[in-house]
Amino acid sequence: MKVRFNRWYHAVLTTLLAMLGFSCDGLDSEEPVMYGALTPHFYINGTVTDQTGTPIEGIKTSLKQVTKSDDFTHVSNLDSMQTNEMGLYEFQCTPWSILRDVKLIVEDIDGEAHGGEFLSDTLDVDFDKAELKKGVKNSLDVHYYQMVQDVKMMRKPEK
């Protein structure tokens, strides 16, 4: 009777754990074991150019969340990077880091270098406008969302 109960108990427990994504199989293997649903990522990328369309290197691009209330404004820095020699930038956001009221802030931090001085600009990031893309990574079908946000910066006026 006890043996029958143990077999039944182990069968039910194994089934429940397998349904939750747990397994004991493959613990000694060299390959990574993946469980659960794949999580889509959001990519925000684009090019920073001047008014003539020339890419600008060294522009600081930042993603920030701006929360406003009656009493104060709170700014959280999510990520930042500088554009490369082709004026390109790219941010990757996971769904749990996607927040509302996100701004893309572009700033010229190197002054006269890389083509002159430019005025800073702030753009709203609307994650609802991201396009669903499909691809293959590590032999798995993956889904991701992409937003292209190109920015044209204005030169600072001559003094």
XYZ file of N, CA and C in Angstrom:
477
model
N 0.823 -1.184 0.000
C 0.000 0.000 0.000
C 0.873 1.256 0.000
N 1.950 1.257 0.820
C 2.837 2.410 0.900
C 3.584 2.606 -0.419
N 3.987 1.535 -1.081
C 4.692 1.629 -2.355
C 3.770 2.226 -3.414
N 2.517 1.800 -3.435
C 1.546 2.318 -4.384
C 1.331 3.827 -4.169
N 1.227 4.237 -2.924
C 1.049 5.665 -2.595
C 2.268 6.473 -3.044
N 3.483 5.969 -2.800
C 4.698 6.679 -3.204
C 4.777 6.843 -4.718
N 4.416 5.796 -5.466
C 4.435 5.891 -6.928
C 3.422 6.936 -7.409
N 2.240 6.908 -6.829
C 1.199 7.862 -7.206
C 1.638 9.283 -6.843
N 2.171 9.442 -5.658
C 2.638 10.737 -5.178
C 3.742 11.286 -6.098
N 4.724 10.456 -6.449
C 5.820 10.896 -7.317
C 5.325 11.203 -8.728
N 4.384 10.466 -9.239
C 3.839 10.722 -10.575
C 3.112 12.069 -10.608
N 2.305 12.343 -9.596
C 1.574 13.606 -9.539
C 2.548 14.773 -9.357
N 3.504 14.613 -8.455
C 4.480 15.668 -8.216
C 5.315 15.954 -9.464
N 5.754 14.915 -10.170
C 6.529 15.079 -11.397
C 5.715 15.799 -12.462
N 4.451 15.440 -12.589
C 3.583 16.093 -13.572
C 3.399 17.570 -13.251
N 3.146 17.888 -11.990
C 2.966 19.291 -11.599
C 4.241 20.112 -11.821
N 5.369 19.552 -11.442
C 6.629 20.267 -11.629
C 6.955 20.455 -13.111
N 6.649 19.453 -13.930
C 6.889 19.569 -15.369
C 5.993 20.650 -15.969
N 4.752 20.753 -15.495
C 3.842 21.781 -15.993
C 4.322 23.181 -15.599
N 5.009 23.303 -14.489
C 5.557 24.586 -14.048
C 6.895 24.907 -14.695
N 7.460 23.958 -15.428
C 8.708 24.210 -16.137
C 9.944 23.700 -15.443
N 9.812 22.870 -14.428
C 10.966 22.316 -13.738
C 11.259 20.931 -14.298
N 12.523 20.575 -14.296
C 12.906 19.262 -14.789
C 14.240 18.871 -14.180
N 14.481 17.600 -14.106
C 15.768 17.096 -13.639
C 16.603 16.594 -14.798
N 16.023 16.536 -15.964
C 16.706 16.016 -17.132
C 17.683 17.061 -17.668
N 18.866 16.652 -18.063
C 19.818 17.541 -18.693
C 20.678 18.334 -17.737
N 20.730 17.983 -16.483
C 21.535 18.745 -15.539
C 23.026 18.610 -15.802
N 23.429 17.491 -16.390
C 24.850 17.267 -16.656
C 25.262 17.720 -18.054
N 24.319 18.199 -18.849
C 24.650 18.553 -20.228
C 25.337 19.914 -20.282
N 26.063 20.166 -21.363
C 26.778 21.413 -21.561
C 25.871 22.513 -22.106
N 24.757 22.143 -22.750
C 23.889 23.131 -23.366
C 22.970 23.774 -22.336
N 22.665 25.055 -22.528
C 21.749 25.711 -21.594
C 20.336 25.166 -21.738
N 19.632 25.115 -20.641
C 18.261 24.641 -20.636
C 17.358 25.853 -20.455
N 16.367 25.981 -21.350
C 15.478 27.133 -21.287
C 14.069 26.669 -20.974
N 13.398 27.410 -20.125
C 12.043 27.070 -19.732
C 11.140 28.276 -19.896
N 9.865 28.010 -19.977
C 8.883 29.089 -19.987
C 8.770 29.766 -21.336
N 7.973 30.795 -21.375
C 7.741 31.540 -22.602
C 8.870 32.529 -22.847
N 9.174 32.730 -24.122
C 10.180 33.719 -24.469
C 9.600 35.115 -24.259
N 10.406 36.001 -23.753
C 9.967 37.355 -23.465
C 10.420 38.276 -24.591
N 9.490 39.002 -25.209
C 9.916 39.917 -26.278
C 10.660 41.111 -25.701
N 11.593 41.625 -26.464
C 12.346 42.809 -26.068
C 11.966 43.969 -26.972
N 12.215 45.172 -26.491
C 11.973 46.377 -27.260
C 13.309 47.001 -27.595
N 13.487 47.351 -28.852
C 14.692 48.024 -29.306
C 14.302 49.410 -29.798
N 14.979 50.411 -29.292
C 14.789 51.779 -29.749
C 16.108 52.185 -30.381
N 16.063 52.493 -31.674
C 17.299 52.880 -32.339
C 17.012 53.979 -33.348
N 18.062 54.569 -33.833
C 17.907 55.618 -34.825
C 19.230 56.277 -35.128
N 19.141 57.339 -35.895
C 20.308 58.093 -36.323
C 20.146 59.544 -35.885
N 21.223 60.123 -35.392
C 21.245 61.542 -35.044
C 22.031 62.259 -36.136
N 21.356 63.218 -36.793
C 21.985 63.960 -37.883
C 21.808 65.459 -37.653
N 22.589 66.245 -38.427
C 22.375 67.687 -38.403
C 21.302 68.029 -39.435
N 21.065 69.314 -39.676
C 20.000 69.738 -40.588
C 20.247 69.319 -42.028
N 21.510 69.096 -42.391
C 21.828 68.704 -43.767
C 21.801 67.184 -43.945
N 21.582 66.435 -42.863
C 21.539 64.976 -42.956
C 22.864 64.297 -42.669
N 23.864 65.061 -42.233
C 25.172 64.496 -41.904
C 25.121 63.869 -40.516
N 25.513 62.594 -40.376
C 25.500 61.947 -39.054
C 26.437 62.655 -38.084
N 26.042 62.696 -36.820
C 26.843 63.367 -35.791
C 27.333 62.334 -34.793
N 28.637 62.254 -34.620
C 29.247 61.336 -33.655
C 29.350 62.018 -32.296
N 29.264 61.223 -31.214
C 29.510 61.726 -29.873
C 28.347 62.449 -29.221
N 27.133 62.303 -29.760
C 25.957 62.908 -29.153
C 25.457 61.966 -28.058
N 25.214 62.496 -26.872
C 24.703 61.686 -25.770
C 23.195 61.498 -25.941
N 22.761 60.239 -26.014
C 21.339 59.916 -26.081
C 20.972 59.225 -24.779
N 19.881 59.668 -24.166
C 19.459 59.126 -22.871
C 17.982 58.790 -22.901
N 17.632 57.666 -22.254
C 16.234 57.332 -22.007
C 15.949 57.664 -20.556
N 14.938 58.497 -20.336
C 14.603 58.889 -18.969
C 13.095 58.832 -18.780
N 12.689 58.444 -17.573
C 11.280 58.480 -17.212
C 11.044 59.751 -16.412
N 10.063 60.518 -16.838
C 9.734 61.773 -16.169
C 8.343 61.625 -15.558
N 8.288 61.603 -14.224
C 7.028 61.478 -13.508
C 6.692 62.823 -12.884
N 5.519 63.328 -13.230
C 5.109 64.638 -12.709
C 3.918 64.452 -11.779
N 3.948 65.196 -10.688
C 2.803 65.257 -9.786
C 2.574 66.731 -9.454
N 1.612 66.986 -8.611
C 1.313 68.375 -8.254
C 2.477 69.045 -7.527
N 3.214 68.260 -6.737
C 4.258 68.829 -5.888
C 5.657 68.817 -6.499
N 5.965 67.814 -7.334
C 7.332 67.705 -7.822
C 7.381 66.957 -9.151
N 8.556 67.014 -9.763
C 8.852 66.238 -10.974
C 10.026 65.332 -10.656
N 9.856 64.026 -10.898
C 10.913 63.052 -10.626
C 11.429 62.509 -11.955
N 12.753 62.533 -12.151
C 13.381 62.042 -13.371
C 14.248 60.840 -13.022
N 13.988 59.705 -13.692
C 14.784 58.487 -13.497
C 15.551 58.193 -14.780
N 16.861 58.019 -14.665
C 17.681 57.685 -15.816
C 17.587 56.189 -16.083
N 17.071 55.796 -17.252
C 16.940 54.383 -17.595
C 18.188 53.848 -18.285
N 18.744 54.623 -19.225
C 19.936 54.190 -19.947
C 20.458 55.369 -20.755
N 21.736 55.342 -21.077
C 22.303 56.381 -21.934
C 23.493 55.823 -22.694
N 23.777 56.438 -23.817
C 24.913 56.043 -24.652
C 25.236 57.186 -25.601
N 26.414 57.105 -26.236
C 26.797 58.098 -27.232
C 26.662 57.500 -28.624
N 26.368 58.364 -29.583
C 26.256 57.893 -30.958
C 27.636 57.526 -31.494
N 27.654 56.577 -32.435
C 28.924 56.167 -33.035
C 29.256 57.085 -34.210
N 30.295 56.747 -34.976
C 30.739 57.616 -36.068
C 29.702 57.763 -37.176
N 28.716 56.860 -37.238
C 27.647 56.968 -38.232
C 26.390 57.610 -37.634
N 26.498 58.124 -36.394
C 25.376 58.787 -35.750
C 24.328 57.837 -35.204
N 24.660 56.553 -35.102
C 23.686 55.547 -34.670
C 23.692 55.351 -33.157
N 22.526 55.028 -32.619
C 22.369 54.643 -31.219
C 21.346 53.519 -31.163
N 21.379 52.720 -30.086
C 20.391 51.661 -29.906
C 20.262 51.332 -28.428
N 19.008 51.276 -27.970
C 18.697 50.878 -26.611
C 17.884 49.592 -26.662
N 18.115 48.714 -25.694
C 17.304 47.505 -25.547
C 16.580 47.588 -24.213
N 15.272 47.406 -24.250
C 14.452 47.458 -23.039
C 13.692 46.149 -22.910
N 13.673 45.606 -21.720
C 12.845 44.432 -21.468
C 11.459 44.905 -21.049
N 10.424 44.087 -21.245
C 9.059 44.547 -20.969
C 8.842 45.068 -19.561
N 9.506 44.502 -18.573
C 9.262 44.974 -17.210
C 9.927 46.325 -16.953
N 10.816 46.749 -17.850
C 11.423 48.069 -17.669
C 10.718 49.129 -18.506
N 9.723 48.717 -19.275
C 9.012 49.686 -20.096
C 8.043 50.448 -19.224
N 8.210 51.707 -19.212
C 7.411 52.565 -18.364
C 6.731 53.620 -19.219
N 5.783 54.258 -18.650
C 5.122 55.370 -19.344
C 5.915 56.646 -19.095
N 5.628 57.654 -19.868
C 6.277 58.958 -19.751
C 7.787 58.868 -19.935
N 8.220 58.086 -20.933
C 9.642 57.941 -21.227
C 10.027 58.966 -22.293
N 11.155 59.596 -22.088
C 11.666 60.622 -23.002
C 13.022 60.185 -23.548
N 13.266 60.523 -24.806
C 14.586 60.367 -25.409
C 15.205 61.758 -25.440
N 16.319 61.900 -24.753
C 16.979 63.195 -24.657
C 18.307 63.109 -25.404
N 18.519 64.040 -26.339
C 19.770 64.081 -27.099
C 20.498 65.376 -26.737
N 21.797 65.244 -26.423
C 22.590 66.382 -25.968
C 23.965 66.355 -26.624
N 24.437 67.512 -27.018
C 25.798 67.654 -27.521
C 26.702 67.907 -26.322
N 27.509 66.913 -25.966
C 28.341 67.041 -24.770
C 29.801 67.335 -25.090
N 30.162 67.320 -26.393
C 31.570 67.530 -26.725
C 31.850 68.898 -27.326
N 30.877 69.792 -27.320
C 31.101 71.154 -27.800
C 31.368 71.220 -29.291
N 32.461 71.883 -29.665
C 32.800 72.104 -31.073
C 33.252 70.837 -31.804
N 33.684 69.827 -31.077
C 34.150 68.597 -31.734
C 32.994 67.932 -32.481
N 33.320 67.156 -33.488
C 32.351 66.375 -34.273
C 31.317 67.249 -34.986
N 31.742 68.358 -35.548
C 30.844 69.110 -36.416
C 30.197 70.343 -35.843
N 30.565 70.793 -34.676
C 30.008 72.022 -34.132
C 29.137 71.797 -32.922
N 28.559 72.898 -32.427
C 27.702 72.816 -31.247
C 26.244 72.714 -31.679
N 25.493 71.845 -30.986
C 24.096 71.618 -31.319
C 23.219 71.834 -30.098
N 21.967 72.198 -30.349
C 20.996 72.381 -29.281
C 20.468 71.024 -28.818
N 20.205 70.896 -27.542
C 19.627 69.661 -27.004
C 18.175 69.543 -27.461
N 17.676 68.311 -27.468
C 16.300 68.060 -27.877
C 15.718 66.950 -27.017
N 14.409 66.983 -26.807
C 13.705 65.965 -26.031
C 12.525 65.460 -26.847
N 12.438 64.127 -26.978
C 11.351 63.505 -27.738
C 10.600 62.527 -26.858
N 9.287 62.431 -27.033
C 8.487 61.442 -26.318
C 8.677 60.074 -26.966
N 8.781 59.035 -26.149
C 8.876 57.663 -26.642
C 7.526 56.989 -26.405
N 6.887 56.569 -27.482
C 5.583 55.925 -27.400
C 5.759 54.448 -27.751
N 5.815 53.591 -26.734
C 6.034 52.165 -26.962
C 4.892 51.508 -27.717
N 3.715 52.147 -27.743
C 2.585 51.584 -28.483
C 2.810 51.634 -29.987
N 3.738 52.451 -30.448
C 4.013 52.570 -31.882
C 5.127 51.630 -32.348
N 5.632 50.785 -31.459
C 6.697 49.847 -31.833
C 6.145 48.782 -32.769
N 6.959 48.377 -33.750
C 6.561 47.356 -34.716
C 7.053 45.990 -34.267
N 6.188 44.990 -34.393
C 6.557 43.617 -34.056
C 7.436 43.052 -35.160
N 8.572 42.506 -34.764
C 9.511 41.881 -35.714
C 9.725 40.442 -35.284
N 10.138 39.613 -36.226
C 10.435 38.216 -35.920
C 11.834 37.910 -36.426
N 12.495 37.022 -35.716
C 13.829 36.626 -36.120
C 14.210 35.312 -35.487
N 15.433 34.876 -35.735
C 15.949 33.633 -35.171
C 17.219 33.967 -34.408
N 17.286 33.523 -33.170
C 18.481 33.734 -32.355
C 18.736 32.449 -31.584
N 19.949 31.923 -31.664
C 20.316 30.672 -31.000
C 19.338 29.557 -31.364
N 18.974 29.491 -32.638
C 18.072 28.491 -33.206
C 16.672 28.533 -32.599
N 16.291 29.642 -31.983
C 14.947 29.823 -31.459
C 14.263 30.956 -32.207
N 12.975 30.793 -32.481
C 12.204 31.888 -33.045
C 11.972 32.909 -31.953
N 12.317 34.149 -32.203
C 12.132 35.193 -31.203
C 11.286 36.310 -31.796
N 10.564 36.968 -30.937
C 9.774 38.131 -31.314
C 10.352 39.331 -30.583
N 10.433 40.442 -31.257
C 10.882 41.659 -30.611
C 10.156 42.837 -31.246
N 10.142 43.928 -30.534
C 9.506 45.140 -31.017
C 10.584 46.167 -31.296
N 10.424 46.894 -32.385
C 11.435 47.863 -32.767
C 10.790 49.218 -33.025
N 11.448 50.234 -32.528
C 11.055 51.619 -32.795
C 12.253 52.335 -33.396
N 12.038 53.018 -34.486
C 13.099 53.820 -35.084
C 12.771 55.277 -34.801
N 13.678 55.942 -34.123
C 13.493 57.340 -33.733
C 14.692 58.138 -34.237
N 14.600 58.644 -35.459
C 15.668 59.467 -36.017
C 15.535 60.893 -35.488
N 16.676 61.533 -35.251
C 16.684 62.869 -34.658
C 17.524 63.798 -35.528
N 16.955 64.964 -35.868
C 17.714 66.025 -36.539
C 17.982 67.108 -35.509
N 19.267 67.398 -35.295
C 19.641 68.410 -34.309
C 19.908 69.742 -34.989
N 19.513 70.797 -34.317
C 19.719 72.167 -34.805
C 21.047 72.693 -34.261
N 21.774 73.404 -35.093
C 23.024 74.037 -34.648
C 22.704 75.207 -33.731
N 23.592 75.407 -32.745
C 23.447 76.572 -31.870
C 23.672 77.829 -32.708
N 22.889 78.861 -32.462
C 23.092 80.108 -33.235
C 24.445 80.752 -32.900
N 25.002 81.401 -33.906
C 26.293 82.096 -33.721
C 26.089 83.270 -32.758
N 27.089 83.527 -31.937
C 27.002 84.643 -30.975
C 27.491 85.909 -31.571
